[in-house]
mmCIF file of C-alpha atoms in Angstrom:
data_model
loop_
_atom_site.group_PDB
_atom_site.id
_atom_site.type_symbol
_atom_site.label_atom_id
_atom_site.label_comp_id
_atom_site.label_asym_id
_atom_site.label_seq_id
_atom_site.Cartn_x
_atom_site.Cartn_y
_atom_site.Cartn_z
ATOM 1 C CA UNK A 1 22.530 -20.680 -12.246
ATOM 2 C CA UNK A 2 25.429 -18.674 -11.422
ATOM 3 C CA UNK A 3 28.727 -19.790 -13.096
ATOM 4 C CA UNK A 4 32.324 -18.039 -13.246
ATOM 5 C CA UNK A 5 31.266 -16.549 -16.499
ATOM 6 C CA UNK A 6 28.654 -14.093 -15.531
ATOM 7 C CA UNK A 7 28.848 -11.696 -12.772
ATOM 8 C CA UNK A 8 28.708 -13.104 -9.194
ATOM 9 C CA UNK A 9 28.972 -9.792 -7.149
ATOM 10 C CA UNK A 10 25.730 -7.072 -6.624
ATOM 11 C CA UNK A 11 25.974 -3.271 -5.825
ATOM 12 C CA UNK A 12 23.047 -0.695 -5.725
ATOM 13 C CA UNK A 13 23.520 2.885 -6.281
ATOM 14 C CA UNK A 14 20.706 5.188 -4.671
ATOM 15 C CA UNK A 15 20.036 8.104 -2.652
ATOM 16 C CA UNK A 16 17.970 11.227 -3.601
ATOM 17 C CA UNK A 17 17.281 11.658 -7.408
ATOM 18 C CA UNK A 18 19.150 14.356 -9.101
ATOM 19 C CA UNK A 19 22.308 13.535 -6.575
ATOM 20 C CA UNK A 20 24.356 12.601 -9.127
ATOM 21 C CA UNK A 21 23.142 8.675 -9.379
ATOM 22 C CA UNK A 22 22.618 8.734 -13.297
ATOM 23 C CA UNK A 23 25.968 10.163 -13.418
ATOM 24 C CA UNK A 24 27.354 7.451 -11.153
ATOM 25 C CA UNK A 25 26.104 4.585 -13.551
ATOM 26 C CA UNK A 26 26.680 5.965 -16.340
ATOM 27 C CA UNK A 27 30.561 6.431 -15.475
ATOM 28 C CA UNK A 28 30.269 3.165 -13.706
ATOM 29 C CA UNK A 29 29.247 1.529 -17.069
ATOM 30 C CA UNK A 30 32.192 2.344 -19.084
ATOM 31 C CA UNK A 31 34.008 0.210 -17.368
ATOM 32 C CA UNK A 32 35.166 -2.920 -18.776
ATOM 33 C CA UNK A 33 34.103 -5.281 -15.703
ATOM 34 C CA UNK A 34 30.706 -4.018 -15.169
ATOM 35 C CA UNK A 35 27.060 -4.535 -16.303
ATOM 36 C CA UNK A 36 25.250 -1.428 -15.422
ATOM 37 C CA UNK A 37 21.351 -1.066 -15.330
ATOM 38 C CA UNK A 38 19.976 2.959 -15.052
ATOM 39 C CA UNK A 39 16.168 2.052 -12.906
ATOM 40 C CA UNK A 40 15.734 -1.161 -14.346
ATOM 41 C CA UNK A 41 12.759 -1.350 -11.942
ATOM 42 C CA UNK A 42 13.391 -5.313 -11.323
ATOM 43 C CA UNK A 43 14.609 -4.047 -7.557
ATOM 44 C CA UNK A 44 10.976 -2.112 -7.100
ATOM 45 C CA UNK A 45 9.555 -4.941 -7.990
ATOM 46 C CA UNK A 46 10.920 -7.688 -5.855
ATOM 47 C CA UNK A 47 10.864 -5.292 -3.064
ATOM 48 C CA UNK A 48 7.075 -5.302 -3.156
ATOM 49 C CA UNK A 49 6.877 -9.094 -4.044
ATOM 50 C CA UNK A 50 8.535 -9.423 -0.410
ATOM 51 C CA UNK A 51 6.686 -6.997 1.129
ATOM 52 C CA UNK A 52 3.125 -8.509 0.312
ATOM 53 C CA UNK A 53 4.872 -12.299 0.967
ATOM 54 C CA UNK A 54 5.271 -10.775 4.748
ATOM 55 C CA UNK A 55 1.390 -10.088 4.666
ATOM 56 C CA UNK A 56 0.464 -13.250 4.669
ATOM 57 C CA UNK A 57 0.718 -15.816 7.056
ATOM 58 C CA UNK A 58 2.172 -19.132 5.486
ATOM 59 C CA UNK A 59 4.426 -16.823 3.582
ATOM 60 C CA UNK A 60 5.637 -15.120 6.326
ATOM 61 C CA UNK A 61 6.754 -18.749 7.729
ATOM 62 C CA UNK A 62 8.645 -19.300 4.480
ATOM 63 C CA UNK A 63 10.137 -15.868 4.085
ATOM 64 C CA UNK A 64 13.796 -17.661 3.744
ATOM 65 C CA UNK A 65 12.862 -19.419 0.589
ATOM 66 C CA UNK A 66 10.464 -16.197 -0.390
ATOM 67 C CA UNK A 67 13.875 -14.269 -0.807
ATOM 68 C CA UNK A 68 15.549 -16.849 -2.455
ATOM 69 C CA UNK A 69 12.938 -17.031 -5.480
ATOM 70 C CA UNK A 70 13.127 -13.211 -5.304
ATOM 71 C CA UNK A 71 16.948 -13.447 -5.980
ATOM 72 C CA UNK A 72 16.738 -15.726 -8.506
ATOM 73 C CA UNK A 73 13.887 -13.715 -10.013
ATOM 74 C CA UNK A 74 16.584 -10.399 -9.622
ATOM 75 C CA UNK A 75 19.708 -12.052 -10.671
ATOM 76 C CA UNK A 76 18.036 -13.854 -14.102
ATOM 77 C CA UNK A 77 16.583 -10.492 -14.860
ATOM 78 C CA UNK A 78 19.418 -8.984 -14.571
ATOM 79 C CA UNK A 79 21.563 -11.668 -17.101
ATOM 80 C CA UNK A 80 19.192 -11.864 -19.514
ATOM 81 C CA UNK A 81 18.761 -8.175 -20.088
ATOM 82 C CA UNK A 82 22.776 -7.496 -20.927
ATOM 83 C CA UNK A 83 25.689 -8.902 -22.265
ATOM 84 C CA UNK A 84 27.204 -9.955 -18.834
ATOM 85 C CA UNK A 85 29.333 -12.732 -20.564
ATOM 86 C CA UNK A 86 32.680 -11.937 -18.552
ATOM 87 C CA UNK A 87 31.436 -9.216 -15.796
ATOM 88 C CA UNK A 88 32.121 -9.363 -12.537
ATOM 89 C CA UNK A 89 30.056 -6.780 -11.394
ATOM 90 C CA UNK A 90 26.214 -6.240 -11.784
ATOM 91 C CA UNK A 91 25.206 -2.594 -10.761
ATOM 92 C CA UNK A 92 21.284 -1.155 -10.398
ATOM 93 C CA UNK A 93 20.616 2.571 -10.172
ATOM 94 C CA UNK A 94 16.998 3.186 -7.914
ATOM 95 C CA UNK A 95 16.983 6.932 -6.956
ATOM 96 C CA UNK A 96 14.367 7.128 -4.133
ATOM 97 C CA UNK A 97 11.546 8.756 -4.649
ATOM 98 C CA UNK A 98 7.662 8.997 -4.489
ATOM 99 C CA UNK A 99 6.812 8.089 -7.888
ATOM 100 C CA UNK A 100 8.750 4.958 -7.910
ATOM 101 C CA UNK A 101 7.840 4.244 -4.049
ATOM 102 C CA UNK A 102 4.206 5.927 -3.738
ATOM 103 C CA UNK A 103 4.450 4.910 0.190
ATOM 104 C CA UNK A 104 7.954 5.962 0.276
ATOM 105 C CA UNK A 105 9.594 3.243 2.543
ATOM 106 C CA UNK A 106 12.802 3.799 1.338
ATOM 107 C CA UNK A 107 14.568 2.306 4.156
ATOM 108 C CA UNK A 108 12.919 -0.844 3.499
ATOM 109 C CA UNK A 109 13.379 -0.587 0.300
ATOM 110 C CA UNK A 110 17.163 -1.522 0.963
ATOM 111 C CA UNK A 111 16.557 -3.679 3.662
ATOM 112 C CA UNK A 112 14.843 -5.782 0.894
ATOM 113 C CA UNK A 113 17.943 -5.364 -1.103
ATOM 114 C CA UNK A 114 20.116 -6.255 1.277
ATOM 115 C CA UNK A 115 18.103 -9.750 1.963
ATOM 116 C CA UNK A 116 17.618 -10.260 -1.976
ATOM 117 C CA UNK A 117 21.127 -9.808 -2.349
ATOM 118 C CA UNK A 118 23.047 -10.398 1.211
ATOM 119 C CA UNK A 119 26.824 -8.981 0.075
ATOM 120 C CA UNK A 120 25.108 -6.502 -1.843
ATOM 121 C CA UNK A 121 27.514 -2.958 -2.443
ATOM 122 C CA UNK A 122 25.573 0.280 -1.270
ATOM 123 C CA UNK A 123 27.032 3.504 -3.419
ATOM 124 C CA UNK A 124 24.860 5.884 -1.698
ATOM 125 C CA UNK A 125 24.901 9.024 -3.502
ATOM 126 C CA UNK A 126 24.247 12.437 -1.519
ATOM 127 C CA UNK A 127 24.945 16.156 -3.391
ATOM 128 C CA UNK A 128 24.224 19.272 -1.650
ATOM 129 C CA UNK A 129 20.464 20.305 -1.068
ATOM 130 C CA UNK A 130 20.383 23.677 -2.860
ATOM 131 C CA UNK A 131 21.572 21.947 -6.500
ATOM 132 C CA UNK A 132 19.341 18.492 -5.464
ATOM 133 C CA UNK A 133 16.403 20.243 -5.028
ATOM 134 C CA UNK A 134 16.807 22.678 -7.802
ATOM 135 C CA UNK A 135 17.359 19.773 -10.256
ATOM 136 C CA UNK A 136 14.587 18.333 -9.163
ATOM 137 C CA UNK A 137 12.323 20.625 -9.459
ATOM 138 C CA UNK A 138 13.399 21.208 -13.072
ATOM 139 C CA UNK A 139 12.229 18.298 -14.620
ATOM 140 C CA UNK A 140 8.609 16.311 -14.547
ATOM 141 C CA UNK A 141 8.060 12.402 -12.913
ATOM 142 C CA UNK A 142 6.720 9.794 -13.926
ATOM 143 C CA UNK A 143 7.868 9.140 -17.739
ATOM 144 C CA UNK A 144 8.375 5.479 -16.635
ATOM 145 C CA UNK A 145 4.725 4.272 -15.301
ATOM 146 C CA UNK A 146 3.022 2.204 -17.750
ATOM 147 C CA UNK A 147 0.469 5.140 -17.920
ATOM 148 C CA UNK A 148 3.125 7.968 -18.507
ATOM 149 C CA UNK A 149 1.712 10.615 -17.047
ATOM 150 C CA UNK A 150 3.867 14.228 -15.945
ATOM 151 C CA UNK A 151 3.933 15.345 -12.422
ATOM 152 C CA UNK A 152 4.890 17.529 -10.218
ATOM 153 C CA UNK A 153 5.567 18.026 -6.730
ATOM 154 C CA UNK A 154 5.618 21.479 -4.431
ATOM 155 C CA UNK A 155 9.068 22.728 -3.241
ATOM 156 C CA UNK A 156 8.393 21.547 -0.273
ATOM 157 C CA UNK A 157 8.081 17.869 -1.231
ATOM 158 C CA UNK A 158 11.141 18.375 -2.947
ATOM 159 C CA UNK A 159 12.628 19.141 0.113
ATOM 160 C CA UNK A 160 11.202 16.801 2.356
ATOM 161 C CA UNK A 161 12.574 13.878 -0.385
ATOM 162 C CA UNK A 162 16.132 15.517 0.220
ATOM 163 C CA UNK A 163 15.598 14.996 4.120
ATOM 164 C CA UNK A 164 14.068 11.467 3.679
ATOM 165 C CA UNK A 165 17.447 10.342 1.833
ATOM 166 C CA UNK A 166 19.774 12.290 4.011
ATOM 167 C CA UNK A 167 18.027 10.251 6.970
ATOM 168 C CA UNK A 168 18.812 7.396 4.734
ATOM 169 C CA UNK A 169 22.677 8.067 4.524
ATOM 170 C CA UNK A 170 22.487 8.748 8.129
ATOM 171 C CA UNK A 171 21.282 5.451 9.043
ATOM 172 C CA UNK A 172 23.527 3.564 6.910
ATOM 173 C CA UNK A 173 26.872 5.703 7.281
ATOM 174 C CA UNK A 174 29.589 3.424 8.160
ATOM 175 C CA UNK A 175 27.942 0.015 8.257
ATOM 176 C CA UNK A 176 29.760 -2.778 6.334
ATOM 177 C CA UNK A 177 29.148 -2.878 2.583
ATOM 178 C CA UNK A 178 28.382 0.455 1.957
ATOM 179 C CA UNK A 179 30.207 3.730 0.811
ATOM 180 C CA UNK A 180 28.766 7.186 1.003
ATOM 181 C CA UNK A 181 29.083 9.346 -2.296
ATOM 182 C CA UNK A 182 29.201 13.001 -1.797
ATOM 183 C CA UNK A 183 28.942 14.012 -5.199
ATOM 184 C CA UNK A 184 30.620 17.141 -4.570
ATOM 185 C CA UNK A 185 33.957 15.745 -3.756
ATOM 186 C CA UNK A 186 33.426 13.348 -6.541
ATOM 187 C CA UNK A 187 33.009 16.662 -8.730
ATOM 188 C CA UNK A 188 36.056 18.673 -7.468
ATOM 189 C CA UNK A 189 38.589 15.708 -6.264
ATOM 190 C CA UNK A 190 37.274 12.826 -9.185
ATOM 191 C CA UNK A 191 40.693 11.110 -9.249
ATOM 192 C CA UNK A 192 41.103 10.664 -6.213
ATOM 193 C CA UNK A 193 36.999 9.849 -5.456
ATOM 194 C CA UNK A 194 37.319 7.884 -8.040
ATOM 195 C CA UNK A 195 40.177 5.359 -6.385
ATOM 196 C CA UNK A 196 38.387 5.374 -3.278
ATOM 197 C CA UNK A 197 35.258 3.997 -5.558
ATOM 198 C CA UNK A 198 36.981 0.937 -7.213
ATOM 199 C CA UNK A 199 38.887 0.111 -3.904
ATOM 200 C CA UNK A 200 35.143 -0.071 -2.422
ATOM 201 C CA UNK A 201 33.722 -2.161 -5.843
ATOM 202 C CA UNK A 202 37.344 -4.257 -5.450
ATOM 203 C CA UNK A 203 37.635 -2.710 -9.290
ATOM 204 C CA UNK A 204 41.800 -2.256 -10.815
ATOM 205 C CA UNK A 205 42.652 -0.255 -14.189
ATOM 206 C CA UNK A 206 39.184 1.497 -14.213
ATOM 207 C CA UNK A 207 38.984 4.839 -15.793
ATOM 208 C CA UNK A 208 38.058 7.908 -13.381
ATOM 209 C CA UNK A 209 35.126 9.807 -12.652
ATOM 210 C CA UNK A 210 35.349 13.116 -15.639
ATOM 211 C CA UNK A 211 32.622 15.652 -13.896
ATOM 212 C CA UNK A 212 30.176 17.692 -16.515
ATOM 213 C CA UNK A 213 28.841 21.465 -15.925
ATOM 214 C CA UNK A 214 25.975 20.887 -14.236
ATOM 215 C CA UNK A 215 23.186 24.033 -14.234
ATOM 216 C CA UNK A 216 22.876 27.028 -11.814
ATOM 217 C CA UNK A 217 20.938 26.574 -8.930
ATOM 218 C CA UNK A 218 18.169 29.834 -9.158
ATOM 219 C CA UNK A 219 16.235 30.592 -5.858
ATOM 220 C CA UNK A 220 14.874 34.000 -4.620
ATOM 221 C CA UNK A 221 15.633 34.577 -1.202
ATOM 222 C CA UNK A 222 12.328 33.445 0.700
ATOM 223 C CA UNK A 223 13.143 29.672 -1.200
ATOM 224 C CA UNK A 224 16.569 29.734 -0.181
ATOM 225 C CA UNK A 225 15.521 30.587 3.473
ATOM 226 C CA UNK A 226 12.964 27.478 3.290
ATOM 227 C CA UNK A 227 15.272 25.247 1.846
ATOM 228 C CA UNK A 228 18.408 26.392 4.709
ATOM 229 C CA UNK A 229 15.540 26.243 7.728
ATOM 230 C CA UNK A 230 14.620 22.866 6.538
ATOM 231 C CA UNK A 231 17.934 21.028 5.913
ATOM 232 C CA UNK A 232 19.980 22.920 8.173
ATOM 233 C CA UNK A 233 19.650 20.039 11.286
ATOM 234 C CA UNK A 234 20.391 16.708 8.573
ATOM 235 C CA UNK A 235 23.493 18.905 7.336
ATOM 236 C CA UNK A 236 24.402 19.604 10.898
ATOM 237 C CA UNK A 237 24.403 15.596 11.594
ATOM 238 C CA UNK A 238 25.754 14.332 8.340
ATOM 239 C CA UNK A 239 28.864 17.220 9.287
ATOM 240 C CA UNK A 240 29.464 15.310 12.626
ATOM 241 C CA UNK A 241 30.026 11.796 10.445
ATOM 242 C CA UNK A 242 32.752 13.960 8.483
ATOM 243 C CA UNK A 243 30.006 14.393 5.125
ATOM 244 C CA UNK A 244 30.837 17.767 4.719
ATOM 245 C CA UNK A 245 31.067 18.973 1.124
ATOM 246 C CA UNK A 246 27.111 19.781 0.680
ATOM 247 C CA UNK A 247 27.352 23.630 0.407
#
């Protein structure tokens, strides 16, 4: 049961992995009124729950109370797995991906969110597609499946899980609740990012974003051409809602 002692107030952090979510909740979790969670997985989880309850007939019909157990389910989780004592702010990194969501209904995904948790926080984190994509392709997938095996995925999956999330921030862009990240300005402008960021959370005397060197982005030419034919129309869009500092 929720009491004044534990946090009362939700806010996911996603987008595209290697966008600069890890380093969003891990800067987010330094602060003194926040329990943070890096892919605790619970979110995944209850997402599915709801999304086989709507398979189903009699569930369907009691999809109200469905998402009410799947909140409590969420929100216990969540307290029992940190010392929330005095929090006001719980906070759940899910990058979105195809390992994590094989069918890769992302956009459900937070819809799901948004009904387990109704005043839910979006942070949606977006970082230009050259680094994204070369981050990504840098490391293997997978480590956290019970089974643990490595993959890999072409560049042009890579790519086409930059576009999926851009048509994510496009979708969501200026609806209530949620505040686009463009890790880039967060990078070269982190006070004043930052401020912007705890005005959103409704956060005072929080310590600002402190940006690391992050590694050099290495395609030949005939990648860099794929990557710039492929992205070029979501940049051109997410430009025209004034998300410009992805070059």
């Amino acid at each position: 049961k929720k009491t004044g002692l534990f946090p009362h107030e939700f806010c996911l952090i996603t987008g595209a992995p290697r966008s600069g979510t890890s380093a969003l909740v891990r800067w987010l979790g330094t602060q003194k009124q926040i329990s943070a969670f890096p892919e605790s997985r619970i979110l995944i989880s209850a997402h599915r729950f709801l999304e086989e309850a709507r398979r189903f007939q009699n569930l369907e019909k009691e999809i109200v109370r469905v998402e009410t157990l799947a909140r409590k389910l969420a929100y216990e989780y969540y307290i029992d797995s940190r010392l929330s004592l005095g929090k006001k702010l719980i906070v759940d990194k899910e990058p979105l991906e195809p390992i994590a969501f094989p069918s890769r209904d992302y956009s459900q995904f937070i819809a799901n969110v948004r009904k387990i948790f109704p005043e839910a926080k979006l942070l949606l984190a977006i970082r230009d597609p050259f680094s994204t994509i070369s981050s990504m392709s840098r490391r293997t997938w997978g480590e956290s499946l019970r089974d643990g095996q490595k993959h890999r995925f072409t560049l042009q999956e890579y790519i086409d899980t930059w576009k999926a999330c851009a048509e994510i921030v496009l979708q969501y862009h200026g609806l209530p609740n949620v505040y686009v990240v463009q890790f880039g300005r967060l990078v070269n402008d982190a006070e004043n990012e930052s401020r912007k960021i705890f005005d959103f959370l409704k956060l005072r005397d929080c310590v600002p974003f402190r940006p690391r060197e992050t590694n050099e982005v290495n395609f030949d030419i005939e990648e860099r051409d794929l990557i710039l034919s492929a992205v070029s129309p979501h940049l051109e869009r997410l430009m025209s809602l004034g998300i410009k500092d992805l070059s």
